[in-house]
Short mmCIF file of C-alpha atoms in Angstrom, two decimals:
data_model
loop_
_atom_site.label_atom_id
_atom_site.label_comp_id
_atom_site.label_asym_id
_atom_site.label_seq_id
_atom_site.Cartn_x
_atom_site.Cartn_y
_atom_site.Cartn_z
CA MET E 201 -15.62 -4.66 28.85
CA THR E 202 -16.73 -1.12 29.56
CA ILE E 203 -20.49 -0.81 30.08
CA ARG E 204 -21.83 2.52 28.84
CA ILE E 205 -24.92 3.59 30.82
CA LEU E 206 -27.39 6.37 30.01
CA PRO E 207 -29.71 7.25 32.94
CA ALA E 208 -33.09 8.89 32.27
CA VAL E 209 -34.14 10.41 35.61
CA GLY E 210 -36.27 13.52 36.06
CA ASP E 211 -35.90 13.82 39.84
CA PRO E 212 -32.61 15.60 40.72
CA ASP E 213 -32.25 13.80 44.07
CA ALA E 214 -32.79 10.40 42.47
CA ALA E 215 -30.33 11.33 39.73
CA ARG E 216 -27.60 12.15 42.29
CA THR E 217 -28.20 8.90 44.18
CA LEU E 218 -28.08 6.90 40.98
CA ALA E 219 -24.90 8.64 39.82
CA ALA E 220 -23.18 7.88 43.14
CA LEU E 221 -24.01 4.16 42.83
CA LEU E 222 -22.95 3.94 39.19
CA ASP E 223 -19.60 5.53 40.01
CA GLN E 224 -18.85 2.57 42.31
CA MET E 225 -19.41 -0.04 39.60
CA PRO E 226 -16.27 -1.47 38.01
CA ASP E 227 -16.04 -1.10 34.23
CA ALA E 228 -19.07 1.24 34.19
CA GLU E 229 -19.05 4.44 32.16
CA PRO E 230 -22.18 6.41 33.11
CA ALA E 231 -23.24 9.38 31.01
CA PRO E 232 -24.89 12.48 32.50
CA ALA E 233 -28.55 11.84 33.24
CA VAL E 234 -31.20 13.12 30.83
CA ALA E 235 -34.29 14.71 32.36
CA ASP E 236 -37.16 13.54 30.13
CA ALA E 237 -38.24 11.09 27.46
CA THR E 238 -37.59 13.45 24.56
CA ALA E 239 -34.02 14.09 25.66
CA LEU E 240 -33.43 10.34 26.01
CA LEU E 241 -34.69 9.50 22.53
CA ASN E 242 -32.79 12.40 21.01
CA ALA E 243 -29.58 11.29 22.72
CA LEU E 244 -29.98 7.71 21.46
CA ALA E 245 -30.86 8.91 17.97
CA GLY E 246 -27.85 11.19 17.91
CA ALA E 247 -25.54 8.35 18.97
CA ALA E 248 -26.99 6.12 16.25
CA GLY E 249 -26.79 8.80 13.60
CA GLN E 250 -30.53 9.40 13.24
CA PRO E 251 -31.37 13.02 12.42
CA GLY E 252 -34.11 14.95 14.23
CA ALA E 253 -35.63 12.23 16.40
CA THR E 254 -38.91 12.68 18.25
CA PRO E 255 -40.97 10.18 20.27
CA SER E 256 -43.33 9.65 17.36
CA ALA E 257 -40.62 9.35 14.70
CA PRO E 258 -40.44 6.08 12.79
CA ALA E 259 -37.62 3.64 13.35
CA GLY E 260 -34.42 4.83 11.73
CA PRO E 261 -31.14 3.22 10.76
CA ALA E 262 -30.70 1.59 14.20
CA ALA E 263 -33.52 -0.81 13.35
CA GLY E 264 -31.44 -1.97 10.42
CA ALA E 265 -28.49 -2.16 12.80
CA PRO E 266 -25.49 -0.83 10.84
CA ALA E 267 -22.35 -1.80 12.69
CA ALA E 268 -21.18 1.76 13.36
CA ALA E 269 -24.60 2.85 14.69
CA VAL E 270 -24.84 -0.17 16.95
CA ARG E 271 -21.37 0.35 18.39
CA ALA E 272 -22.12 3.99 19.20
CA LEU E 273 -25.19 3.23 21.33
CA PRO E 274 -24.92 2.76 25.12
CA GLU E 275 -25.31 -0.79 26.31
CA VAL E 276 -27.78 0.05 29.10
CA VAL E 277 -30.48 2.69 29.57
CA LEU E 278 -31.93 3.27 33.06
CA VAL E 279 -35.49 4.65 33.03
CA HIS E 280 -36.95 6.13 36.22
CA GLU E 281 -40.66 5.52 36.81
CA ARG E 282 -41.36 9.27 37.08
CA ILE E 283 -39.85 10.18 33.75
CA GLY E 284 -42.01 12.42 31.58
CA PRO E 285 -43.76 13.53 29.52
CA VAL E 286 -44.20 9.98 28.14
CA PRO E 287 -45.12 7.27 30.70
CA ALA E 288 -42.20 5.04 31.61
CA LEU E 289 -43.60 1.86 30.03
CA GLU E 290 -44.40 3.67 26.79
CA LEU E 291 -40.88 5.07 26.72
CA ILE E 292 -39.40 1.60 27.26
CA ARG E 293 -41.50 0.23 24.40
CA GLU E 294 -40.32 3.07 22.13
CA VAL E 295 -36.66 2.46 22.99
CA ALA E 296 -37.00 -1.32 22.52
CA LEU E 297 -38.59 -0.87 19.06
CA ARG E 298 -36.22 1.78 17.74
CA PHE E 299 -32.99 0.70 19.42
CA PRO E 300 -33.18 -3.10 19.86
CA ALA E 301 -29.47 -3.36 20.79
CA VAL E 302 -29.97 -1.39 24.01
CA GLY E 303 -30.87 -3.08 27.29
CA VAL E 304 -33.43 -1.10 29.31
CA VAL E 305 -33.81 -1.33 33.10
CA LEU E 306 -36.82 0.20 34.86
CA ILE E 307 -36.26 1.88 38.24
CA THR E 308 -39.47 1.78 40.26
CA ALA E 309 -40.82 1.62 43.79
CA ASP E 310 -43.39 -0.99 42.75
CA ALA E 311 -41.52 -4.20 42.00
CA GLY E 312 -44.62 -6.40 42.16
CA PRO E 313 -45.40 -9.18 39.68
CA ALA E 314 -47.97 -7.12 37.74
CA LEU E 315 -45.56 -4.29 36.94
CA PHE E 316 -42.75 -6.76 36.33
CA SER E 317 -44.86 -8.56 33.71
CA ALA E 318 -45.90 -5.28 32.09
CA ALA E 319 -42.27 -4.08 31.95
CA MET E 320 -41.12 -7.32 30.33
CA ASP E 321 -43.93 -7.04 27.76
CA ALA E 322 -42.79 -3.50 26.98
CA GLY E 323 -39.22 -4.69 26.35
CA ALA E 324 -37.40 -4.02 29.61
CA ARG E 325 -34.55 -6.35 30.59
CA GLY E 326 -35.02 -5.96 34.35
CA ILE E 327 -36.41 -3.95 37.24
CA ALA E 328 -34.41 -2.25 40.01
CA ALA E 329 -36.49 -1.51 43.11
CA LEU E 330 -36.43 1.77 45.01
CA PRO E 331 -34.72 2.62 47.29
CA LEU E 332 -31.75 1.62 45.15
CA GLY E 333 -29.10 -0.76 46.48
CA TYR E 334 -25.71 -1.26 44.89
CA ASP E 335 -25.83 -5.07 44.57
CA GLU E 336 -29.25 -5.19 42.93
CA LEU E 337 -28.50 -2.29 40.59
CA ALA E 338 -25.15 -3.78 39.55
CA ALA E 339 -26.74 -7.16 38.87
CA ARG E 340 -29.48 -5.64 36.71
CA VAL E 341 -27.02 -3.48 34.78
CA GLN E 342 -24.66 -6.39 34.10
CA ALA E 343 -27.49 -8.68 33.00
CA ALA E 344 -28.84 -6.04 30.63
CA ALA E 345 -25.33 -5.39 29.27
CA GLN E 346 -24.78 -9.08 28.58
CA TRP E 347 -28.07 -9.27 26.72
CA ALA E 348 -27.28 -6.12 24.72
CA ALA E 349 -23.82 -7.42 23.79
CA GLY E 350 -25.30 -10.70 22.58
CA VAL E 351 -27.81 -8.86 20.39
CA ARG E 352 -25.04 -6.70 18.93
CA VAL E 353 -23.05 -9.75 17.93
CA HIS E 354 -26.00 -10.97 15.88
CA LEU E 355 -26.63 -7.49 14.46
CA GLY E 356 -23.03 -7.19 13.32
CA GLY E 357 -21.73 -4.57 15.73
CA ASN E 358 -19.17 -4.83 18.53
CA GLN E 359 -18.22 -8.44 17.92
CA ASP E 360 -15.60 -8.44 20.68
CA ALA E 361 -17.74 -6.88 23.39
CA LEU E 362 -19.66 -9.95 24.46
CA PRO E 363 -19.32 -10.18 28.27
CA ALA E 364 -20.93 -13.59 28.39
CA PRO E 365 -18.93 -16.43 29.97
CA THR E 366 -15.76 -16.79 27.92
CA GLY E 367 -13.29 -18.34 30.37
CA THR E 368 -12.19 -21.93 29.90
CA LEU E 369 -13.83 -24.26 32.43
CA VAL E 370 -11.84 -27.34 33.46
CA THR E 371 -13.21 -29.88 35.94
CA VAL E 372 -10.98 -32.41 37.72
CA THR E 373 -12.75 -35.48 39.11
CA GLY E 374 -11.25 -38.49 40.86
CA ALA E 375 -12.22 -42.02 39.92
CA LYS E 376 -12.06 -42.71 43.67
CA GLY E 377 -10.68 -41.01 46.73
CA GLY E 378 -6.93 -40.52 47.12
CA VAL E 379 -5.92 -40.63 43.45
CA GLY E 380 -4.42 -37.11 43.39
CA THR E 381 -7.37 -35.04 42.22
CA THR E 382 -6.57 -31.94 44.31
CA VAL E 383 -2.84 -31.99 43.52
CA THR E 384 -3.70 -32.17 39.83
CA ALA E 385 -6.17 -29.28 40.07
CA VAL E 386 -3.78 -27.09 42.06
CA HIS E 387 -0.86 -27.51 39.68
CA LEU E 388 -2.97 -27.05 36.57
CA ALA E 389 -4.10 -23.75 38.09
CA LEU E 390 -0.54 -22.73 38.97
CA ALA E 391 0.66 -23.59 35.46
CA ALA E 392 -2.12 -21.53 33.87
CA LYS E 393 -1.32 -18.61 36.18
CA ALA E 394 2.38 -18.82 35.31
CA ALA E 395 1.34 -18.50 31.65
CA GLY E 396 -0.23 -15.11 32.40
CA ARG E 397 -3.88 -16.19 32.65
CA ARG E 398 -6.37 -14.96 35.24
CA VAL E 399 -7.20 -18.18 37.10
CA ALA E 400 -9.90 -19.16 39.59
CA LEU E 401 -9.58 -22.44 41.51
CA VAL E 402 -12.89 -23.70 42.89
CA ASP E 403 -13.37 -26.47 45.45
CA LEU E 404 -16.65 -28.28 44.75
CA ASP E 405 -15.67 -31.27 46.84
CA LEU E 406 -18.24 -29.87 49.23
CA GLN E 407 -17.91 -32.34 52.11
CA SER E 408 -14.17 -32.94 52.19
CA GLY E 409 -12.49 -30.30 50.05
CA ASP E 410 -8.82 -29.70 50.86
CA ILE E 411 -7.62 -26.96 48.53
CA GLY E 412 -7.28 -24.63 51.51
CA SER E 413 -5.08 -27.18 53.28
CA TYR E 414 -2.85 -27.75 50.25
CA LEU E 415 -2.28 -24.00 49.81
CA ASP E 416 -2.13 -23.04 53.51
CA VAL E 417 -5.26 -20.87 53.39
CA GLN E 418 -7.78 -20.08 56.12
CA PHE E 419 -10.65 -17.99 54.82
CA ARG E 420 -14.05 -17.46 56.36
CA ARG E 421 -15.89 -17.22 53.03
CA SER E 422 -16.75 -20.28 50.95
CA VAL E 423 -18.78 -21.37 47.96
CA VAL E 424 -21.80 -21.75 50.25
CA ASP E 425 -21.94 -17.97 50.74
CA LEU E 426 -22.83 -17.61 47.06
CA ALA E 427 -25.47 -20.33 47.00
CA GLY E 428 -28.41 -18.20 48.15
CA ILE E 429 -27.69 -15.16 45.98
CA GLN E 430 -29.90 -14.79 42.93
CA ASP E 431 -27.62 -12.41 41.01
CA ILE E 432 -23.90 -12.62 41.76
CA SER E 433 -22.41 -9.17 41.26
CA ALA E 434 -18.73 -8.36 40.87
CA ARG E 435 -18.52 -7.09 44.45
CA VAL E 436 -20.22 -10.17 45.92
CA LEU E 437 -17.89 -12.46 43.98
CA GLN E 438 -14.86 -10.46 45.08
CA ASP E 439 -15.88 -10.84 48.73
CA ALA E 440 -16.23 -14.62 48.41
CA VAL E 441 -13.05 -15.32 46.40
CA HIS E 442 -9.77 -15.37 48.32
CA ALA E 443 -6.89 -13.65 46.51
CA HIS E 444 -3.97 -16.03 47.10
CA HIS E 445 -0.42 -14.67 47.02
CA THR E 446 0.32 -16.88 44.01
CA GLY E 447 -2.21 -14.86 42.03
CA LEU E 448 -4.91 -17.52 42.08
CA GLY E 449 -8.48 -16.68 43.04
CA LEU E 450 -9.66 -19.37 45.46
CA LEU E 451 -13.30 -20.25 46.09
CA LEU E 452 -13.11 -22.78 48.89
CA ALA E 453 -15.35 -25.55 50.17
CA PRO E 454 -17.16 -24.95 53.49
CA GLU E 455 -15.51 -25.90 56.76
CA GLU E 456 -18.75 -27.60 57.84
CA GLY E 457 -19.32 -30.39 55.35
CA GLU E 458 -23.04 -30.58 56.00
CA ARG E 459 -23.44 -27.07 54.59
CA GLY E 460 -22.45 -28.40 51.20
CA GLU E 461 -26.07 -29.45 50.69
CA GLU E 462 -26.96 -25.78 50.29
CA VAL E 463 -25.14 -25.71 46.94
CA ASP E 464 -27.46 -27.27 44.37
CA ASP E 465 -27.09 -27.54 40.61
CA ARG E 466 -28.72 -24.14 40.00
CA ALA E 467 -26.31 -22.43 42.39
CA ALA E 468 -23.33 -24.26 40.88
CA ARG E 469 -24.27 -23.17 37.36
CA GLN E 470 -24.70 -19.58 38.46
CA ILE E 471 -21.40 -19.53 40.38
CA VAL E 472 -19.44 -21.11 37.53
CA THR E 473 -20.99 -18.75 34.99
CA ALA E 474 -20.10 -15.72 37.12
CA LEU E 475 -16.50 -16.92 37.47
CA ARG E 476 -16.11 -17.63 33.76
CA SER E 477 -17.14 -14.08 32.92
CA ARG E 478 -14.31 -12.68 35.10
CA TYR E 479 -11.46 -15.21 34.75
CA ASP E 480 -9.62 -16.63 31.77
CA VAL E 481 -9.42 -20.12 33.29
CA VAL E 482 -11.69 -21.67 35.93
CA ILE E 483 -10.50 -24.98 37.37
CA VAL E 484 -12.96 -26.90 39.54
CA ASP E 485 -11.94 -29.70 41.93
CA CYS E 486 -15.00 -31.98 41.93
CA GLY E 487 -13.64 -34.61 44.30
CA SER E 488 -14.73 -38.21 43.76
CA GLN E 489 -18.35 -38.17 45.00
CA MET E 490 -20.92 -37.01 42.45
CA GLN E 491 -23.51 -34.54 43.70
CA SER E 492 -25.83 -32.23 41.83
CA ALA E 493 -23.42 -29.29 42.13
CA ASN E 494 -20.27 -30.90 40.73
CA ALA E 495 -22.33 -32.85 38.19
CA ALA E 496 -23.56 -29.52 36.82
CA ALA E 497 -19.96 -28.29 36.63
CA VAL E 498 -18.87 -31.39 34.70
CA GLU E 499 -21.76 -30.91 32.30
CA LEU E 500 -20.75 -27.29 31.61
CA ALA E 501 -17.01 -27.98 31.39
CA ASP E 502 -14.96 -27.31 28.28
CA VAL E 503 -12.51 -29.97 29.50
CA ALA E 504 -13.55 -32.71 31.94
CA LEU E 505 -10.60 -34.58 33.47
CA LEU E 506 -10.97 -37.93 35.23
CA VAL E 507 -7.95 -38.84 37.36
CA THR E 508 -7.15 -42.50 37.94
CA THR E 509 -4.22 -44.60 39.07
CA PRO E 510 -3.02 -47.63 37.06
CA ASP E 511 -4.51 -50.36 39.23
CA VAL E 512 -7.48 -52.65 38.64
CA VAL E 513 -9.67 -51.24 41.42
CA CYS E 514 -9.23 -47.64 40.35
CA VAL E 515 -9.67 -48.32 36.63
CA ARG E 516 -12.93 -50.11 37.44
CA ALA E 517 -14.01 -47.08 39.48
CA ALA E 518 -13.18 -44.82 36.54
CA LYS E 519 -15.28 -47.01 34.28
CA ARG E 520 -18.20 -46.78 36.73
CA GLN E 521 -17.87 -43.01 36.86
CA VAL E 522 -17.91 -42.70 33.07
CA ARG E 523 -20.97 -44.96 32.83
CA LEU E 524 -22.71 -42.91 35.54
CA TRP E 525 -22.12 -39.69 33.60
CA ASP E 526 -23.43 -41.33 30.45
CA ARG E 527 -26.59 -42.69 32.11
CA LEU E 528 -27.40 -39.31 33.67
CA ARG E 529 -26.54 -37.54 30.39
CA ILE E 530 -23.91 -35.46 32.14
CA ARG E 531 -21.08 -36.23 29.73
CA LYS E 532 -20.18 -38.79 27.10
CA ALA E 533 -17.14 -41.00 27.47
CA GLU E 534 -15.53 -39.70 24.29
CA ASP E 535 -15.77 -36.15 25.64
CA THR E 536 -13.86 -37.07 28.81
CA THR E 537 -10.08 -36.99 29.23
CA THR E 538 -8.52 -39.47 31.64
CA VAL E 539 -5.27 -38.60 33.41
CA VAL E 540 -3.20 -41.56 34.59
CA ASN E 541 -1.47 -40.69 37.86
CA ARG E 542 1.33 -42.56 39.68
CA LEU E 543 2.43 -44.43 36.59
CA THR E 544 5.67 -46.42 36.72
CA ARG E 545 7.62 -48.14 34.01
CA HIS E 546 6.81 -51.55 35.42
CA THR E 547 3.07 -50.98 35.84
CA GLU E 548 1.16 -53.65 33.98
CA ILE E 549 -1.86 -51.38 33.36
CA GLN E 550 -0.62 -48.80 30.89
CA PRO E 551 -2.55 -45.77 29.52
CA SER E 552 -3.57 -47.61 26.35
CA LEU E 553 -5.34 -50.23 28.45
CA VAL E 554 -7.05 -47.51 30.53
CA ALA E 555 -8.36 -45.93 27.32
CA LYS E 556 -9.69 -49.27 26.13
CA ALA E 557 -11.36 -50.07 29.46
CA THR E 558 -13.04 -46.68 29.98
CA GLY E 559 -13.73 -45.63 26.41
CA THR E 560 -12.28 -42.17 27.15
CA HIS E 561 -9.48 -40.19 25.63
CA VAL E 562 -6.33 -40.60 27.75
CA ALA E 563 -3.98 -37.65 28.10
CA ARG E 564 -0.64 -38.12 26.38
CA THR E 565 1.15 -36.93 29.52
CA PRO E 566 1.01 -39.38 32.44
CA VAL E 567 2.03 -38.37 35.94
CA PRO E 568 4.83 -40.46 37.48
CA ALA E 569 4.74 -42.02 40.93
CA ALA E 570 7.05 -39.91 43.08
CA PHE E 571 5.38 -39.25 46.42
CA LYS E 572 8.71 -38.51 48.08
CA GLU E 573 8.87 -35.33 46.01
CA LEU E 574 5.39 -34.31 47.13
CA GLN E 575 5.49 -35.28 50.80
CA PRO E 576 7.33 -32.23 52.22
CA CYS E 577 5.00 -29.81 50.42
CA VAL E 578 1.89 -31.81 51.34
CA ASP E 579 2.85 -31.95 55.01
CA ALA E 580 3.65 -28.22 55.06
CA GLY E 581 0.47 -27.33 53.19
CA ARG E 582 2.46 -25.42 50.57
CA MET E 583 1.91 -27.22 47.30
CA GLN E 584 2.94 -24.07 45.43
CA ASP E 585 6.50 -24.55 46.72
CA LEU E 586 7.03 -27.87 44.94
CA ASP E 587 10.50 -27.89 43.37
CA ALA E 588 10.51 -26.99 39.69
CA ARG E 589 12.79 -30.00 39.11
CA SER E 590 10.15 -32.38 40.45
CA THR E 591 9.04 -34.97 37.90
CA VAL E 592 5.46 -34.70 39.19
CA ARG E 593 5.40 -30.94 38.75
CA ALA E 594 6.98 -31.19 35.31
CA ALA E 595 4.39 -33.73 34.19
CA LEU E 596 1.43 -31.74 35.51
CA TRP E 597 2.65 -28.51 33.93
CA GLU E 598 3.21 -30.37 30.66
CA LEU E 599 -0.34 -31.66 30.98
CA ALA E 600 -1.52 -28.07 31.35
CA GLY E 601 0.24 -27.28 28.08
CA GLU E 602 -1.39 -30.28 26.41
CA LEU E 603 -4.80 -29.00 27.51
CA GLY E 604 -4.07 -25.51 26.17
CA LEU E 605 -3.97 -23.87 29.60
CA ALA E 606 -0.31 -22.90 29.55
CA GLY E 607 0.81 -22.82 25.93
CA ALA E 608 2.11 -25.72 23.92
CA PRO E 609 4.05 -28.39 25.85
CA ALA E 610 7.79 -28.19 25.35
CA ALA E 611 9.29 -30.97 23.24
CA ARG E 612 11.53 -33.28 25.19
CA PRO E 613 14.99 -33.82 23.77
CA GLY E 614 15.47 -37.19 22.11
CA ARG E 615 11.78 -37.97 22.20
CA GLY E 616 12.04 -40.54 19.44
CA GLY E 617 14.93 -42.66 20.71
CA HIS E 618 16.41 -44.38 23.73
CA ARG E 619 19.45 -42.21 24.27
CA SER E 620 17.85 -39.14 25.88
CA ARG E 621 14.29 -40.18 26.64
CA PRO E 622 13.47 -39.62 30.35
CA MET E 623 11.97 -42.50 32.24
CA LEU E 624 8.96 -42.15 34.51
CA THR E 625 11.32 -42.52 37.44
CA GLY E 626 13.22 -39.40 36.40
CA ARG E 627 16.38 -41.33 35.34
CA LYS E 628 17.68 -41.58 31.81
CA ARG E 629 17.70 -44.84 29.92
CA LYS E 630 21.02 -46.36 28.98
CA ALA E 631 21.79 -46.30 25.30
CA LEU E 632 21.47 -49.60 23.46
CA THR E 633 24.11 -49.49 20.75
CA THR E 634 25.11 -51.99 18.15
CA GLY E 635 28.35 -53.77 18.90
CA ALA E 636 28.23 -53.34 22.66
CA ALA E 637 30.92 -54.89 24.78
CA PRO E 638 30.26 -58.53 25.60
CA VAL E 639 28.77 -59.44 28.91
CA PRO E 640 30.06 -62.50 30.74
CA GLY E 641 27.98 -65.49 29.85
CA THR E 642 26.95 -64.18 26.42
CA GLY E 643 28.41 -64.30 22.94
CA GLN E 644 30.08 -61.51 20.99
CA GLY E 645 26.93 -60.69 18.99
CA THR E 646 26.15 -57.79 16.76
CA GLY E 647 22.93 -56.93 18.55
CA PRO E 648 21.93 -56.48 22.13
CA GLY E 649 21.01 -59.72 23.80
CA ALA E 650 22.44 -62.00 21.09
CA ALA E 651 22.40 -65.72 21.78
CA PRO E 652 25.75 -67.25 22.81
CA GLY E 653 27.89 -67.78 19.79
CA SER E 654 25.21 -66.82 17.31
CA GLY E 655 26.44 -63.29 16.57
CA THR E 656 23.05 -62.26 15.15
CA GLY E 657 20.61 -62.70 18.03
CA THR E 658 17.70 -60.30 18.21
CA GLY E 659 16.01 -61.47 21.40
CA THR E 660 16.28 -60.15 24.93
CA GLY E 661 19.15 -62.39 25.94
CA GLY E 662 22.35 -61.60 27.83
CA ARG E 663 22.07 -59.40 30.87
CA PHE E 664 18.57 -58.21 29.88
CA GLY E 665 17.43 -61.77 29.40
CA ALA E 666 18.84 -62.76 32.77
CA ARG E 667 17.16 -59.79 34.38
CA PHE E 668 13.71 -60.12 32.88
CA GLY E 669 13.55 -63.89 32.52
CA ALA E 670 13.99 -64.33 28.77
CA PRO E 671 15.85 -67.44 27.56
CA THR E 672 19.49 -66.52 27.00
CA GLY E 673 20.25 -68.92 24.22
CA SER E 674 17.16 -68.94 22.06
CA GLY E 675 17.20 -65.39 20.73
CA GLY E 676 13.43 -65.29 21.34
CA THR E 677 11.35 -62.49 22.76
CA GLY E 678 10.88 -62.42 26.53
CA PRO E 679 7.70 -61.52 28.43
CA PHE E 680 8.87 -57.92 29.00
CA ASP E 681 10.32 -55.47 26.54
CA PRO E 682 12.80 -53.26 28.43
CA ALA E 683 12.57 -50.56 25.77
CA GLY E 684 8.83 -50.09 26.09
CA PRO E 685 5.89 -50.45 28.48
CA TYR E 686 4.32 -53.76 29.24
CA GLU E 687 0.98 -54.35 27.52
CA GLU E 688 -1.34 -57.25 28.05
CA GLY E 689 -2.28 -59.51 25.18
#
């Protein structure tokens, strides 16, 4: 969004300095500076359609906030402390009363607590200290513009101009270590980028984050460099985020794991909020160890994924993680989506059982167990080069579509029947047709697995019965249904 700025500076030297700094700001549209309070109020009144404004004039149509008048006003007004003939604080109060949809920033050499409190009481949205610095000025202008845009939404003007965090935040957490959390996060980000989104991939596994290793990146900046900054400007964020050749913006974990303690929940919230205001999708790898930083990210997330594998130990760990989030009021189980990774057709613990055990929603798209497909890319540190024909990549990109990150998932051919439905191993099932050729040792039945000589058997007899242990002559149901997943009970 373009931020329109109207400076009110009486000193020509200060006006030139301010204009030079504003010209460096991205998305800023500064107007020529006005020299005194009367000129400022007249300029605002003219933009809002108020005739013949003076400092003592009563509030005009802008107080009623017609949509057209609100849209015409600048988002930010910069008031220099030496403006005249009205004192700066009185001018700020006048602007705040007559034009409530404008954010005012005071430029002053005295940034002490007394003046700060007086400026806030008058209606200012921030103070920029002299001598002016780019980072501080940009932060104050952006904060005031966000506030002004929010007010305009409520007043009915400029509904689409809200620069508040609008990007989708997705967190990926592992039930325990080694379940595929980072691979999942990386490919969700790649899928979203392939769909034309602006994507940031953040590593909040602060002690053992490996996104840099999976994408063959060495970058001296990390998330820790943003932890001590009160207001994260666009330039500061650009310096900390690595622009990967895939188009992803990477904010990496620190090389020294002990420095991860510098990122607390306040810093994590601020970093995530800054990223969401500049990217369409923000995907955060939270690792498997809960700390204050990644807990804050999970709490803020639009979609919180919990990755688990279909084994008893990992499902129990997922259940503990969900209960931990619930006890700490981070996230409810029903608001969490579990992703089942490394699923095979013969796995006894199927997604339905995971959903029942954890109380979470389980993603419709499981990820198959096919480490041989991943190993070359993992060893080379180039996860982005995973073959498009890989079943793991296909499943993760379909999961991205299910989550709304990369459009709707494509329908698989033959989804409703045996003939064309892909298996988790990547092979196609054999068709089970009525009147199949007899198999030695079985009768000429009219259904698959008919009992010898019966001709009407419906059980899993014949070659399937011999394979899975069902009685071949009873026509009964065996312990395993070859056409569907095994479920306990």
